[in-house]
PDB file of C-alpha atoms in Angstrom:
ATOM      1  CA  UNK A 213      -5.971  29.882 -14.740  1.00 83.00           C
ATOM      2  CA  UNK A 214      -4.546  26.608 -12.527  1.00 90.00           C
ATOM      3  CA  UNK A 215      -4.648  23.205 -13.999  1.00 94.00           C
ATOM      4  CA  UNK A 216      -4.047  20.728 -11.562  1.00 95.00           C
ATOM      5  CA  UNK A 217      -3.262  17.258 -13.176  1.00 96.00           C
ATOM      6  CA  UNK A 218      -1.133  14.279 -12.342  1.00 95.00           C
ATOM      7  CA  UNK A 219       2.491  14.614 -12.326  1.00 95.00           C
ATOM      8  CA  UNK A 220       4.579  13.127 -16.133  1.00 94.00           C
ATOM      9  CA  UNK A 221       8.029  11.688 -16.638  1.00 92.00           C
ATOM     10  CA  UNK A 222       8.357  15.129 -18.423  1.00 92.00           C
ATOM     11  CA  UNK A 223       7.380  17.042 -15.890  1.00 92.00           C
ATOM     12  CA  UNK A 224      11.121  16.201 -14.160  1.00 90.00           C
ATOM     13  CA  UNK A 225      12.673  18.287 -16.690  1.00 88.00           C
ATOM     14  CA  UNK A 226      10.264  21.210 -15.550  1.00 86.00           C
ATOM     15  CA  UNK A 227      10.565  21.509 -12.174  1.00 84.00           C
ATOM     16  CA  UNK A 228      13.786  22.395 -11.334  1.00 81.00           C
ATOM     17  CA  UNK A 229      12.714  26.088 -10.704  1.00 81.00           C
ATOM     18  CA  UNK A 230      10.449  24.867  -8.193  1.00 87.00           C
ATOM     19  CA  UNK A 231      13.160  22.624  -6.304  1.00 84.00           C
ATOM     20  CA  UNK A 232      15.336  25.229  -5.772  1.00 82.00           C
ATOM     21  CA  UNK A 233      13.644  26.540  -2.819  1.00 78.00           C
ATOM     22  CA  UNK A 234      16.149  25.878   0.327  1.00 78.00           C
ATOM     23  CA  UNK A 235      13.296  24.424   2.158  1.00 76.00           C
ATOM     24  CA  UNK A 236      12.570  22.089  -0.319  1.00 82.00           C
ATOM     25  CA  UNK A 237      13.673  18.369  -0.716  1.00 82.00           C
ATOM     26  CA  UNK A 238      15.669  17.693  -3.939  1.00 83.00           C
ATOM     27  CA  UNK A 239      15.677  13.622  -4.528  1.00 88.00           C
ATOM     28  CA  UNK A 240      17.477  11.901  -7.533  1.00 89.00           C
ATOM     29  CA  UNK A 241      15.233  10.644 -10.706  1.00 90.00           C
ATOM     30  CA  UNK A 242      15.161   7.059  -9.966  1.00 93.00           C
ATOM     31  CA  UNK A 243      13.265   8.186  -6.278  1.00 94.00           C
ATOM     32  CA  UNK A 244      11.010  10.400  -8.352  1.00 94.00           C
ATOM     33  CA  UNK A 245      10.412   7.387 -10.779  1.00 94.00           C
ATOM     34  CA  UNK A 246       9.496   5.195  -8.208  1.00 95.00           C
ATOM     35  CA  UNK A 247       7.331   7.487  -6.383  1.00 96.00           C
ATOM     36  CA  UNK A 248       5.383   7.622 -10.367  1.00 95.00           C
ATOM     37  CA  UNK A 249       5.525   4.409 -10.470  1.00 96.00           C
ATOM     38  CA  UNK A 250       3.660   3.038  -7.673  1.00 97.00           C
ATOM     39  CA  UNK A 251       1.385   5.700  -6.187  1.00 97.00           C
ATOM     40  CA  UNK A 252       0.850   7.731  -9.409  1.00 97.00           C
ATOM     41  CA  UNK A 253      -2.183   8.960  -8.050  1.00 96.00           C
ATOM     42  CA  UNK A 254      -0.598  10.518  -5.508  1.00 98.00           C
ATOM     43  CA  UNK A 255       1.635  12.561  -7.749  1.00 97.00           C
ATOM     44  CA  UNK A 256       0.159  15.685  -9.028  1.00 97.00           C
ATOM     45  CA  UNK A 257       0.900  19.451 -10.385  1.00 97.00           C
ATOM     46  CA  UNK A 258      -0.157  22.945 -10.967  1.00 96.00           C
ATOM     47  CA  UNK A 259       0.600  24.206 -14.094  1.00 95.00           C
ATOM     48  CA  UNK A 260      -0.164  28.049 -14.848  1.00 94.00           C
ATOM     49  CA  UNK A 261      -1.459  28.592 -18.472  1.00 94.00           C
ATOM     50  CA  UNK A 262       1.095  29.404 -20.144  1.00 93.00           C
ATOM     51  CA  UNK A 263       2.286  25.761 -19.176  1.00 91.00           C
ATOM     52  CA  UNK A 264       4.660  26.575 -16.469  1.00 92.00           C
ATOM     53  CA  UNK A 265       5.258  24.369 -13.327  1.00 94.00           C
ATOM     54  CA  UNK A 266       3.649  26.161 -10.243  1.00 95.00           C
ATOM     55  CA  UNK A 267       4.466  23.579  -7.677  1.00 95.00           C
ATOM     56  CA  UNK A 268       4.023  19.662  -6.969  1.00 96.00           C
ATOM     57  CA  UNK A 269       2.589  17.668  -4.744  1.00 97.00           C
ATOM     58  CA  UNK A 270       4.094  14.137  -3.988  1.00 97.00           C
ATOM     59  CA  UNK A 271       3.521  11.032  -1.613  1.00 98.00           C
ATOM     60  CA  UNK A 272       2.655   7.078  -0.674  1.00 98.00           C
ATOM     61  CA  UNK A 273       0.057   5.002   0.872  1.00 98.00           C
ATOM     62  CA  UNK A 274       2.046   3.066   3.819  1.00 97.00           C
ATOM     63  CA  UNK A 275       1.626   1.552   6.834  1.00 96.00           C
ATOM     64  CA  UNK A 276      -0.031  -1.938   8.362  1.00 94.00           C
ATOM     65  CA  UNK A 277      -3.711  -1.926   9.830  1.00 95.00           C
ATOM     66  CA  UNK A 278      -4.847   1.151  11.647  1.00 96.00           C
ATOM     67  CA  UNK A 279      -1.632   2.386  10.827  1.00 96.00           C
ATOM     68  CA  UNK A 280      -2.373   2.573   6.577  1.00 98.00           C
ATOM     69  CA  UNK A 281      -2.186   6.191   5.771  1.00 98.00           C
ATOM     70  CA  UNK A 282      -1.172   8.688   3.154  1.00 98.00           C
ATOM     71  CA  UNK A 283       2.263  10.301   3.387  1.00 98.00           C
ATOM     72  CA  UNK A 284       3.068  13.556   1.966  1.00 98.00           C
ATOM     73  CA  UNK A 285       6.787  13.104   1.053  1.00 97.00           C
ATOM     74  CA  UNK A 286       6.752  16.645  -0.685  1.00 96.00           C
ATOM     75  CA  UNK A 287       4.943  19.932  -1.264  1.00 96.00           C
ATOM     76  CA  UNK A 288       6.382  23.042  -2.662  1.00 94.00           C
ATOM     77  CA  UNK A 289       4.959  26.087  -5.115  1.00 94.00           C
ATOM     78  CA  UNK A 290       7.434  27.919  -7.071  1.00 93.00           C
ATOM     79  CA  UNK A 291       8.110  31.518  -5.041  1.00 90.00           C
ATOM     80  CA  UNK A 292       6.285  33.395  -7.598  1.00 90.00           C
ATOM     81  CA  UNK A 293       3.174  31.554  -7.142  1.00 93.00           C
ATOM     82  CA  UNK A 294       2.699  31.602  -3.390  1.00 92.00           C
ATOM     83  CA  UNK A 295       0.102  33.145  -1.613  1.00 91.00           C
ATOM     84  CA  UNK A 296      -2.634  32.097  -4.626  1.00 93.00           C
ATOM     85  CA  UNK A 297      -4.163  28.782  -2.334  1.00 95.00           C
ATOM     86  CA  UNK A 298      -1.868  25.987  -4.099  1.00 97.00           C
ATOM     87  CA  UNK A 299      -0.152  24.356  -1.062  1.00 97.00           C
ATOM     88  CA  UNK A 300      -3.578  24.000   0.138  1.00 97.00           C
ATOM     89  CA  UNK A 301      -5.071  22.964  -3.391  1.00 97.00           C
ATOM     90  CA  UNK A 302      -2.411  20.178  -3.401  1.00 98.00           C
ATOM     91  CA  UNK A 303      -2.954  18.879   0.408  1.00 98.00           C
ATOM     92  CA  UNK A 304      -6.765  18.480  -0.603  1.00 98.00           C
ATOM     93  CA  UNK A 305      -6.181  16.588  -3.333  1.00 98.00           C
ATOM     94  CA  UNK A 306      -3.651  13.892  -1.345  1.00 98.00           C
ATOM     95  CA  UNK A 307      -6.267  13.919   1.234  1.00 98.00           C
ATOM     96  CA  UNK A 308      -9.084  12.784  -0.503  1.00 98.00           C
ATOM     97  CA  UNK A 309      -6.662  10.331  -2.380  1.00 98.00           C
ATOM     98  CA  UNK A 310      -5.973   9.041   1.181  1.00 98.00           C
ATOM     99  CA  UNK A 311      -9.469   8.995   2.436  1.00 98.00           C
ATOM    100  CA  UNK A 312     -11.672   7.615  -0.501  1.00 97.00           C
ATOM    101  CA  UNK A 313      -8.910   5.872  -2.669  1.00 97.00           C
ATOM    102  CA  UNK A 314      -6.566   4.053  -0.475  1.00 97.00           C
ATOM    103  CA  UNK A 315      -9.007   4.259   3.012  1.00 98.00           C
ATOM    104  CA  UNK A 316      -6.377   5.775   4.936  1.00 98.00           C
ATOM    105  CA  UNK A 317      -6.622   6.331   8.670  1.00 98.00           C
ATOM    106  CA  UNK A 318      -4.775   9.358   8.372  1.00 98.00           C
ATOM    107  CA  UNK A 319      -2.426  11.844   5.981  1.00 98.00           C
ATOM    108  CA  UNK A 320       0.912  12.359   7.545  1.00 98.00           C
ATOM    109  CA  UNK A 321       4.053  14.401   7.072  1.00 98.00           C
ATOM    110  CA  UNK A 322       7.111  15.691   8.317  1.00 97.00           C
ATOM    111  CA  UNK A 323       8.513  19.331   8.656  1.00 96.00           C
ATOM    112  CA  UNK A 324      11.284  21.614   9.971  1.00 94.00           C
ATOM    113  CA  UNK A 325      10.918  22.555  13.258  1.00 95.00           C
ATOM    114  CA  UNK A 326      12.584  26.013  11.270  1.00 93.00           C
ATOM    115  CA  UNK A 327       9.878  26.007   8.939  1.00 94.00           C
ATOM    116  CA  UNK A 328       7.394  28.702  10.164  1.00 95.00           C
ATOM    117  CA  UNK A 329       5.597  29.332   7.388  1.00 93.00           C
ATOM    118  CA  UNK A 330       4.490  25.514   6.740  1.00 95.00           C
ATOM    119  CA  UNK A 331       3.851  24.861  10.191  1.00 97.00           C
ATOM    120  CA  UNK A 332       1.019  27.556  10.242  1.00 97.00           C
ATOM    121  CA  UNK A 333       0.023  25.982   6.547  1.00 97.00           C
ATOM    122  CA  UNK A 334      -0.185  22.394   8.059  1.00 98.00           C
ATOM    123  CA  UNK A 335      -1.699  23.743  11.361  1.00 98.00           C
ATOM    124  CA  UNK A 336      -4.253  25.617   9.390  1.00 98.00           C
ATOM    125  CA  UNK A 337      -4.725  22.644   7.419  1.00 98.00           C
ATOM    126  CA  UNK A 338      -5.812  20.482  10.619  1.00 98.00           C
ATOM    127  CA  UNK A 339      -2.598  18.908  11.217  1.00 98.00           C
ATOM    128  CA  UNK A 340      -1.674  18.566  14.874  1.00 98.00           C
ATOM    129  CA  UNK A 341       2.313  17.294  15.929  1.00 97.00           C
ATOM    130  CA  UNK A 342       1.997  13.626  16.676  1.00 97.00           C
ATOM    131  CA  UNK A 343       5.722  13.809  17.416  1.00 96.00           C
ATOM    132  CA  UNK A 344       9.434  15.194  17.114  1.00 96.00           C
ATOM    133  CA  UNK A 345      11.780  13.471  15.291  1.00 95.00           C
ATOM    134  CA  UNK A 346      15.641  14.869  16.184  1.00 95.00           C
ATOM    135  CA  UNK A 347      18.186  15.229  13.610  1.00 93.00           C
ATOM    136  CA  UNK A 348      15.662  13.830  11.101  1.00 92.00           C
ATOM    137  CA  UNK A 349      17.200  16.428   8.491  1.00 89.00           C
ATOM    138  CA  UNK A 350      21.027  15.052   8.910  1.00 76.00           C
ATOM    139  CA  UNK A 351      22.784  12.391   7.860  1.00 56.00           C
ATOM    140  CA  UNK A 352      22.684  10.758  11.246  1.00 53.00           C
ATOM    141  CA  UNK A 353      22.407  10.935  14.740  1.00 54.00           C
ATOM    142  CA  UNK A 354      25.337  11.662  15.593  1.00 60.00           C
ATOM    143  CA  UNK A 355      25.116  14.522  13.788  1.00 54.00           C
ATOM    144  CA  UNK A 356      25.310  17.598  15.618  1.00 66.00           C
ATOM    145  CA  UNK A 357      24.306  19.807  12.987  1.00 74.00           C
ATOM    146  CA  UNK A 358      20.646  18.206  12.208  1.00 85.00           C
ATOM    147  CA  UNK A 359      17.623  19.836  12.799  1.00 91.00           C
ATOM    148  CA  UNK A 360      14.913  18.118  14.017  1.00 95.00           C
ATOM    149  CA  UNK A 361      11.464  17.244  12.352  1.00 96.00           C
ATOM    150  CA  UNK A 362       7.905  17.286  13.413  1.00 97.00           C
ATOM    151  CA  UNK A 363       6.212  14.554  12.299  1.00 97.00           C
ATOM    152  CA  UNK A 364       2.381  15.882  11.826  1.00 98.00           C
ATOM    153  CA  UNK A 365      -0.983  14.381  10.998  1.00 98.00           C
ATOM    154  CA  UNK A 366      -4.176  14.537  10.552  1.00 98.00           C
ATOM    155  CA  UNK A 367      -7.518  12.072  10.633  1.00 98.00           C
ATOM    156  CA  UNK A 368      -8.849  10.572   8.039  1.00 98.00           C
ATOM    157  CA  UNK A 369     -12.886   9.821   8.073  1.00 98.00           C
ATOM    158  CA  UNK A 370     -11.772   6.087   8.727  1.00 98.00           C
ATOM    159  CA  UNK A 371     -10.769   7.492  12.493  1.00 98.00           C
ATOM    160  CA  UNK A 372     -13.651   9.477  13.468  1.00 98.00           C
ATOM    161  CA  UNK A 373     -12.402   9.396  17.503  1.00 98.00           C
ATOM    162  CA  UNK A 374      -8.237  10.889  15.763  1.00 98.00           C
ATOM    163  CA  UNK A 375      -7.053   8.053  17.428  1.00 97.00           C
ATOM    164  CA  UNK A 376      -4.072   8.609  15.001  1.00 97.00           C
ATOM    165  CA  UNK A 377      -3.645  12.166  16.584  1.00 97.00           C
ATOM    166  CA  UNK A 378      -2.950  11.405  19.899  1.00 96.00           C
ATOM    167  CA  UNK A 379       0.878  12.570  20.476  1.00 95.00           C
ATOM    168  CA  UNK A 380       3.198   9.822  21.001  1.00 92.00           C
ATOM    169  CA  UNK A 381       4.398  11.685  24.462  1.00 93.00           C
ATOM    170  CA  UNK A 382       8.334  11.568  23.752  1.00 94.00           C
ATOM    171  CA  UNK A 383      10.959  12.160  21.104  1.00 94.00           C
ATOM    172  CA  UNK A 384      12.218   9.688  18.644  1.00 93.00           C
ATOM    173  CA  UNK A 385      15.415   9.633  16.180  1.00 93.00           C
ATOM    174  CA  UNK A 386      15.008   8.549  12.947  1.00 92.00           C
ATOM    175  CA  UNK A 387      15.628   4.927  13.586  1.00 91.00           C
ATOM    176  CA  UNK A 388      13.210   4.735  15.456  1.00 92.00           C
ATOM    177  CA  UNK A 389      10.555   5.411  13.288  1.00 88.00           C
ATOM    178  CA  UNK A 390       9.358   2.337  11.239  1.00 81.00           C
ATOM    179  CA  UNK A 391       9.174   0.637  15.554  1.00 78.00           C
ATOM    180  CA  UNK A 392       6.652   3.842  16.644  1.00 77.00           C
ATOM    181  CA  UNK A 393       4.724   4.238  13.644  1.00 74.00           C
TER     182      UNK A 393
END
């Protein structure tokens, strides 16, 4: 049996099995902290019975006017536990945190252009690429080396018309993404 509950200072010290998927964002403790902190709700878990850490869900209300929205800064389930309906599990729960909590317009996130397997999750999900972000995984960019990002959504009931959905129509590099938000 799945318990899905909101995410514990302890819980840091449980998840590193989890993280250590090469797909997955690893942050340092004072981001996860702050994350805890101020959109608590919005930090959750699956725990298996036996008390182990199945995989995390973690993100942030944001954005000014029709622009407030739910961000999913990360998602992962532990290898083991894949396939069972989690990832999904988790993105409802941010979802309706985002549309009857915090009003949100829309949920949004961003993923490897590489990253097959979430893009059919997200796509399956209802999310639809509002736009690519190069080199968003670098340092950079300048960087050469950095793959590129699509930034996804999806609408919330507050934007019946997925106004929010409509693709921005070009490419943008990271700094560029507080100005076309």
């Amino acid at each position: 049996m799945t318990t899905v509950r909101e995410f514990h200072c302890e819980d840091l010290f449980k998840f590193n099995r989890v993280n250590l998927d090469p797909l997955t964002e690893t942050y340092n403790l004072s981001f996860y902290f702050n994350y805890l902190a101020k959109w608590p709700d919005y930090f959750s878990v699956a725990e298996s019975a036996s008390g182990n850490m199945m995989g995390y869900i973690m993100g942030k209300a944001e954005g000014p006017g029709v622009k407030w929205h739910g961000h999913v800064t990360a998602l992962t389930v532990a290898p083991q536990y894949r396939r069972l309906g989690l990832a999904n599990k988790l993105m409802d729960l941010l979802e309706d945190t985002t549309d009857k909590v915090y009003r949100g317009f829309f949920v949004d996130l961003f993923v490897r252009k590489s990253n097959d397997v979430a893009l059919t999750l997200y796509k399956k999900l209802g999310y639809v690429v509002y736009r690519t972000v190069l080199k968003y995984y670098s340092g950079s960019d300048d960087d050469d080396d950095g793959e590129d990002a699509y930034d996804m959504r999806k609408a919330m009931s507050r934007d019946p018309d997925k106004q929010s959905e409509v693709p921005l129509g070009r490419d943008i590099y990271p700094r560029e993404l507080e100005a076309t938000l």
